[in-house]
Short mmCIF file of C-alpha atoms in Angstrom, two decimals:
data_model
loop_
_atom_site.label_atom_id
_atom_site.label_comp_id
_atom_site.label_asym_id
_atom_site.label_seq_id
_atom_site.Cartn_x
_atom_site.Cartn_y
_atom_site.Cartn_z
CA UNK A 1 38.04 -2.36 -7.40
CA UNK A 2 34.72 -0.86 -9.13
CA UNK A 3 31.41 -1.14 -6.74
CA UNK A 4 28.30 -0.21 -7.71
CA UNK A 5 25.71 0.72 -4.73
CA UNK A 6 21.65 0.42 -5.25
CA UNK A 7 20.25 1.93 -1.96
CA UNK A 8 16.86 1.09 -2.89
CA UNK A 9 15.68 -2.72 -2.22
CA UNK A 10 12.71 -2.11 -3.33
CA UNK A 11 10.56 0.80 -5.08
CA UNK A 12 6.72 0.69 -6.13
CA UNK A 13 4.88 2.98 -8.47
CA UNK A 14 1.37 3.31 -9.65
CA UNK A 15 0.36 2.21 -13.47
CA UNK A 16 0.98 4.86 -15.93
CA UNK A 17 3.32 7.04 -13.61
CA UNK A 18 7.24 7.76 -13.27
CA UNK A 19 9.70 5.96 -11.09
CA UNK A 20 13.46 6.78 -10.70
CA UNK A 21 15.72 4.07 -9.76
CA UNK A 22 18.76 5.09 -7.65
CA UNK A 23 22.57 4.08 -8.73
CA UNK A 24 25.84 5.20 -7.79
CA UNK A 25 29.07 3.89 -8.68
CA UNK A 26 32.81 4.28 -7.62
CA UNK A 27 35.53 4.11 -10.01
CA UNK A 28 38.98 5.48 -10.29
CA UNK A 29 38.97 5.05 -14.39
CA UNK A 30 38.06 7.58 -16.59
CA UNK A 31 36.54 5.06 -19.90
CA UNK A 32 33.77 2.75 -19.01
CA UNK A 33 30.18 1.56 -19.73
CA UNK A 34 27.11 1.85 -17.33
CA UNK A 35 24.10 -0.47 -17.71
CA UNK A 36 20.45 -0.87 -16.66
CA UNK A 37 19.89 -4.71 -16.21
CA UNK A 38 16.16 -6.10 -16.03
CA UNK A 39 15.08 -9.29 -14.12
CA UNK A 40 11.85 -10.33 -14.07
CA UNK A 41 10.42 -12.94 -12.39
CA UNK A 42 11.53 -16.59 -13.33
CA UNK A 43 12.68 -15.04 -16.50
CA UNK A 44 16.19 -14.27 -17.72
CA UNK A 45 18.37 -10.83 -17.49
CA UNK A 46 17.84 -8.42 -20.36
CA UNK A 47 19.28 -5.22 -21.04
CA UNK A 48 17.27 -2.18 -20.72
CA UNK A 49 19.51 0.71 -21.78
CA UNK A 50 23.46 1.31 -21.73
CA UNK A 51 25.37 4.84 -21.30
CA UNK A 52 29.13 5.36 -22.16
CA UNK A 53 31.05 7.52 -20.21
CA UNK A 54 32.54 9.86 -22.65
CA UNK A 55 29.30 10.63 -24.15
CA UNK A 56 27.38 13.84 -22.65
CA UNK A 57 23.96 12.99 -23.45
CA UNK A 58 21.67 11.36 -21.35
CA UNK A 59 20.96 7.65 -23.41
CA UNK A 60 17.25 7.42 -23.80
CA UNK A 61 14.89 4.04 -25.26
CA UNK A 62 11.84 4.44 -25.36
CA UNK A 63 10.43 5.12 -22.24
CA UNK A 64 12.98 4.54 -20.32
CA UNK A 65 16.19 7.27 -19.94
CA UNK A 66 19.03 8.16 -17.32
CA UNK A 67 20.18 10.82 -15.83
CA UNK A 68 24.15 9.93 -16.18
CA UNK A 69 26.13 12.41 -13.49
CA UNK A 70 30.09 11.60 -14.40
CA UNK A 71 31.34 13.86 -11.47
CA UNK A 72 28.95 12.67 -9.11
CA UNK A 73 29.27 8.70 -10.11
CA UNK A 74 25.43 8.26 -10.51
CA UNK A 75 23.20 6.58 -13.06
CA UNK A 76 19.83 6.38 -12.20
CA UNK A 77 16.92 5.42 -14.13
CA UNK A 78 14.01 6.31 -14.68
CA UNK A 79 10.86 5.06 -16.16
CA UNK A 80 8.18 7.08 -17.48
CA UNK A 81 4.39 5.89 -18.18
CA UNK A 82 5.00 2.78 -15.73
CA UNK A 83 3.16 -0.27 -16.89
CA UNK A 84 2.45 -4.01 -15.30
CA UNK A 85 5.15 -5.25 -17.32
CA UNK A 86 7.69 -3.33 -16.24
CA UNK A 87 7.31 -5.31 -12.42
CA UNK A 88 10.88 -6.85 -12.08
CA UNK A 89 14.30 -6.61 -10.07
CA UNK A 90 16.79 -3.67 -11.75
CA UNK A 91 19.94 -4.23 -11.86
CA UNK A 92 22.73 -1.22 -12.21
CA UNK A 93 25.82 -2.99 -13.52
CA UNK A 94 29.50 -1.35 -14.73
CA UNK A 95 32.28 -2.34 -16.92
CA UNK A 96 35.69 -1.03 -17.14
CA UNK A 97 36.48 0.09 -20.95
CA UNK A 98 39.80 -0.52 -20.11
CA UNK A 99 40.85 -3.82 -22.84
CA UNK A 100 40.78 -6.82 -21.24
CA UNK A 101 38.38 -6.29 -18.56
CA UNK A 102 34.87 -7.69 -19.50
CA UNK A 103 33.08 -8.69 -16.34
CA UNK A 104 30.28 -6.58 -15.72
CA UNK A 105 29.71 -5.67 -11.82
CA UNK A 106 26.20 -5.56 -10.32
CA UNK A 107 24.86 -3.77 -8.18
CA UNK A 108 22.32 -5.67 -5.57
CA UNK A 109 19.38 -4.60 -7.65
CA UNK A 110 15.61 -2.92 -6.91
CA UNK A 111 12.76 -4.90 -6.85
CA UNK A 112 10.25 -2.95 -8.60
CA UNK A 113 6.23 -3.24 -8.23
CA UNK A 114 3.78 -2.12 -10.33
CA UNK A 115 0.32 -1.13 -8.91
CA UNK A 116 -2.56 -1.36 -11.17
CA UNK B 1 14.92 -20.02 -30.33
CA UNK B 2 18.32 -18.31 -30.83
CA UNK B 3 19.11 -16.93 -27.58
CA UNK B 4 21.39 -18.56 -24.54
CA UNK B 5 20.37 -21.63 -23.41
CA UNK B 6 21.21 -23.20 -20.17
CA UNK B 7 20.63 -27.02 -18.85
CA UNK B 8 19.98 -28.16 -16.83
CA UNK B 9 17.21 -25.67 -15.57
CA UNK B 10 17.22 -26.83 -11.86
CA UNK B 11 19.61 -28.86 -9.72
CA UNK B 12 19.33 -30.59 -6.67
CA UNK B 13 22.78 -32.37 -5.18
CA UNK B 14 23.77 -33.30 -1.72
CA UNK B 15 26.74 -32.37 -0.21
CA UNK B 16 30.13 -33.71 -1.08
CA UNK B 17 28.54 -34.22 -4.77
CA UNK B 18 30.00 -32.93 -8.21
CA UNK B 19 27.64 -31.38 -10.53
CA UNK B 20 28.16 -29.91 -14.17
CA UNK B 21 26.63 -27.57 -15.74
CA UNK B 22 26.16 -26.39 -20.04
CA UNK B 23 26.12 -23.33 -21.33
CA UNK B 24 24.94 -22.97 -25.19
CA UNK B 25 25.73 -19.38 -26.26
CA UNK B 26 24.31 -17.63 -28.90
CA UNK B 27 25.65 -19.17 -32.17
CA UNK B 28 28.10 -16.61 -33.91
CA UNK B 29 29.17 -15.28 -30.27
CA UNK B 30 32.58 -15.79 -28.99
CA UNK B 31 32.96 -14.37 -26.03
CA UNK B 32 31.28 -16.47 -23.06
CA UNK B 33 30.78 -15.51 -19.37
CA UNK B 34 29.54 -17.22 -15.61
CA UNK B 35 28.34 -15.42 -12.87
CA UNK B 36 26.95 -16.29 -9.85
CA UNK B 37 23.64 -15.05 -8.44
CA UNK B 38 22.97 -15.61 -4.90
CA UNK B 39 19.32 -14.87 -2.65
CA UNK B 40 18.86 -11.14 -3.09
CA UNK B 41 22.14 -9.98 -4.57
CA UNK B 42 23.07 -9.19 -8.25
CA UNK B 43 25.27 -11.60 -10.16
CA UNK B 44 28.71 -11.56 -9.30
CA UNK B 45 31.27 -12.63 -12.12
CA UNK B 46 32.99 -15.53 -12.36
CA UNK B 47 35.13 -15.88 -15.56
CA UNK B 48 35.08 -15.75 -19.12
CA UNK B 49 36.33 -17.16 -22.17
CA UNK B 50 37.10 -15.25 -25.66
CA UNK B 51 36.47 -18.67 -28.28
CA UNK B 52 38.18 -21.50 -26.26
CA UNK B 53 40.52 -19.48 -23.94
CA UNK B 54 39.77 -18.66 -20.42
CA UNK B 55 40.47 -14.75 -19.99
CA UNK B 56 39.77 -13.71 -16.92
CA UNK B 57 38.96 -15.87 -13.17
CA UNK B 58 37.34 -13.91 -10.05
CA UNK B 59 38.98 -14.81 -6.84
CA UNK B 60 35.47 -16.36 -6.14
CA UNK B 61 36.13 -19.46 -8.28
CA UNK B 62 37.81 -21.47 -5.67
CA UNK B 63 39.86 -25.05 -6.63
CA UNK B 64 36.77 -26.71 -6.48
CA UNK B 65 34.97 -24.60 -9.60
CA UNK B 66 36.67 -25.31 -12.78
CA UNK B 67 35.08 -24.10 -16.45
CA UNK B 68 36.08 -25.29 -19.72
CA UNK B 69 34.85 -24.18 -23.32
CA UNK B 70 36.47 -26.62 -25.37
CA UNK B 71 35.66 -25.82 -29.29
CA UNK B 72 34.56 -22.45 -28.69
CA UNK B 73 30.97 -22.82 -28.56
CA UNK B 74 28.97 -24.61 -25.54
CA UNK B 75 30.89 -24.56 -22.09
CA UNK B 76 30.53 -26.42 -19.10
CA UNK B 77 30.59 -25.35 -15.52
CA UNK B 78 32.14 -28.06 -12.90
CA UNK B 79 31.85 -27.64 -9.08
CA UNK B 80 33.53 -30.12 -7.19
CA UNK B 81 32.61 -31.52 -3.73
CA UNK B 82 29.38 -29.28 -3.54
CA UNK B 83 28.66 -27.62 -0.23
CA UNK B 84 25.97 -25.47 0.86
CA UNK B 85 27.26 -22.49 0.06
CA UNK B 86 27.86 -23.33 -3.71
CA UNK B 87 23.53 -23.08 -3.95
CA UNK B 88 22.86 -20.14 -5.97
CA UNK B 89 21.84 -19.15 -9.73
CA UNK B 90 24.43 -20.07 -12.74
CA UNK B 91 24.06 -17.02 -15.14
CA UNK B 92 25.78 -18.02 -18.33
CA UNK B 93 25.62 -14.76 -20.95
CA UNK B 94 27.57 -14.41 -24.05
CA UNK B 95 29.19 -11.55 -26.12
CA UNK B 96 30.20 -10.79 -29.64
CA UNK B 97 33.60 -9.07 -29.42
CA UNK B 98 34.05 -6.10 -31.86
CA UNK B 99 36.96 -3.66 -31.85
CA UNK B 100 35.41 -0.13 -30.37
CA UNK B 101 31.76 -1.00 -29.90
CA UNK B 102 30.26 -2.13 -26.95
CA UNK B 103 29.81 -5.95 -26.41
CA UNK B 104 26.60 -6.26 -25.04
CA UNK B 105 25.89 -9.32 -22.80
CA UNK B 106 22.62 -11.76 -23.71
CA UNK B 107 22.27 -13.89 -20.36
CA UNK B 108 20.19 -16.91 -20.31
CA UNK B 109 17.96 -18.47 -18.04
CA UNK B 110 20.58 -19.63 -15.46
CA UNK B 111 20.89 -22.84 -13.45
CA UNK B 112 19.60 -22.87 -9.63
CA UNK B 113 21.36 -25.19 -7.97
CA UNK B 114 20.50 -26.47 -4.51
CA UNK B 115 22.76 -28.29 -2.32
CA UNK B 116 21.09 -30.24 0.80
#
């Protein structure tokens, strides 16, 4: 079975600076999809950015990007030019790209702060 | 608004009680999932339906959880003879399958249920 590990509970950062999330992973397929989740308060999940295995590059959006290490099993995040909004829990989250298989799996998320 | 919606918002049962909850997906979507999000872990998966067929059950939904999506669109969550552990968050997201793209997830706002 996939898990997905977030060794950070919780992570603060000053306005306008970077922050890099921690994720790692453990898989035995070769095809699948790796997600940034975010949670903030009261408010529903949305996605933040998604990487697929079999691509190379590093998937960027904005001001947010990953640093996706296949051999390693790690996917963290990071954010650059940190603002107030941005204060929410992260969630890491994998699915299989194997057919059939749609549940994502979490990680137990970062809560991340935002200091004016 | 066009996103997932999720009723009720908030539940309070007592023990031994059945409650039901509704999931409205996202209209054209027809893939629908449930996960479970407990105090200060990530959502954990449940099942999911592709239009009105259930696809896929975790271990975690015991004889006493049963979902149904009858027509394909809205689907309802049942727990049966609540008990404390059951409190938790009811994340309901949905999908739009498409052959070799990525189906992202939209969650709504969840369900917290409490059971005294």
């Amino acid at each position: 079975a996939q898990t997905v590990t977030q060794s950070q509970p919780e992570m603060s950062v000053q306005e306008a600076e970077t922050v890099t999330l921690s994720c790692t992973y453990d898989t035995s397929e070769s095809d699948y999809y790796l997600f940034w989740y975010k949670q903030p308060p009261s408010r529903q999940m949305i996605l933040v950015i998604r990487q697929e295995a079999y691509k190379q590059q590093n998937a960027t959006e904005n001001r947010f990007s990953v640093n996706f290490q296949k051999a390693a099993k790690s996917f963290s995040l990071k954010i650059s030019d940190s603002q107030l909004g941005d204060a929410a829990m992260y969630f890491c989250a994998y699915r299989s790209g194997r057919g059939g298989s749609e549940k994502l799996v979490f990680g137990k998320g970062t809560k991340l702060t935002v200091n004016p | 608004d066009t996103g997932v919606s999720q009723n009720p918002r908030h539940k309070i049962t007592k023990r031994g009680q059945n409650v039901t909850f509704r999931c409205d997906p996202i209209s054209e979507h027809n893939r629908l999932y449930w996960y479970r999000q407990t105090l200060g872990q990530g959502p954990e998966f449940l099942t999911y339906f592709q239009n009105e067929a259930q696809l896929e059950k975790s271990r975690l939904l015991s004889d006493r959880f049963s979902a149904e999506r009858p027509k394909g669109s809205f689907s309802t969550l049942e727990i049966q003879r609540t008990e404390q552990g059951d409190s938790a968050m009811y994340l309901c997201a949905s999908s739009l399958a498409r052959l070799a793209v990525n189906n992202e997830q939209f969650f709504g706002p969840g369900t917290r249920l409490t059971v005294l």
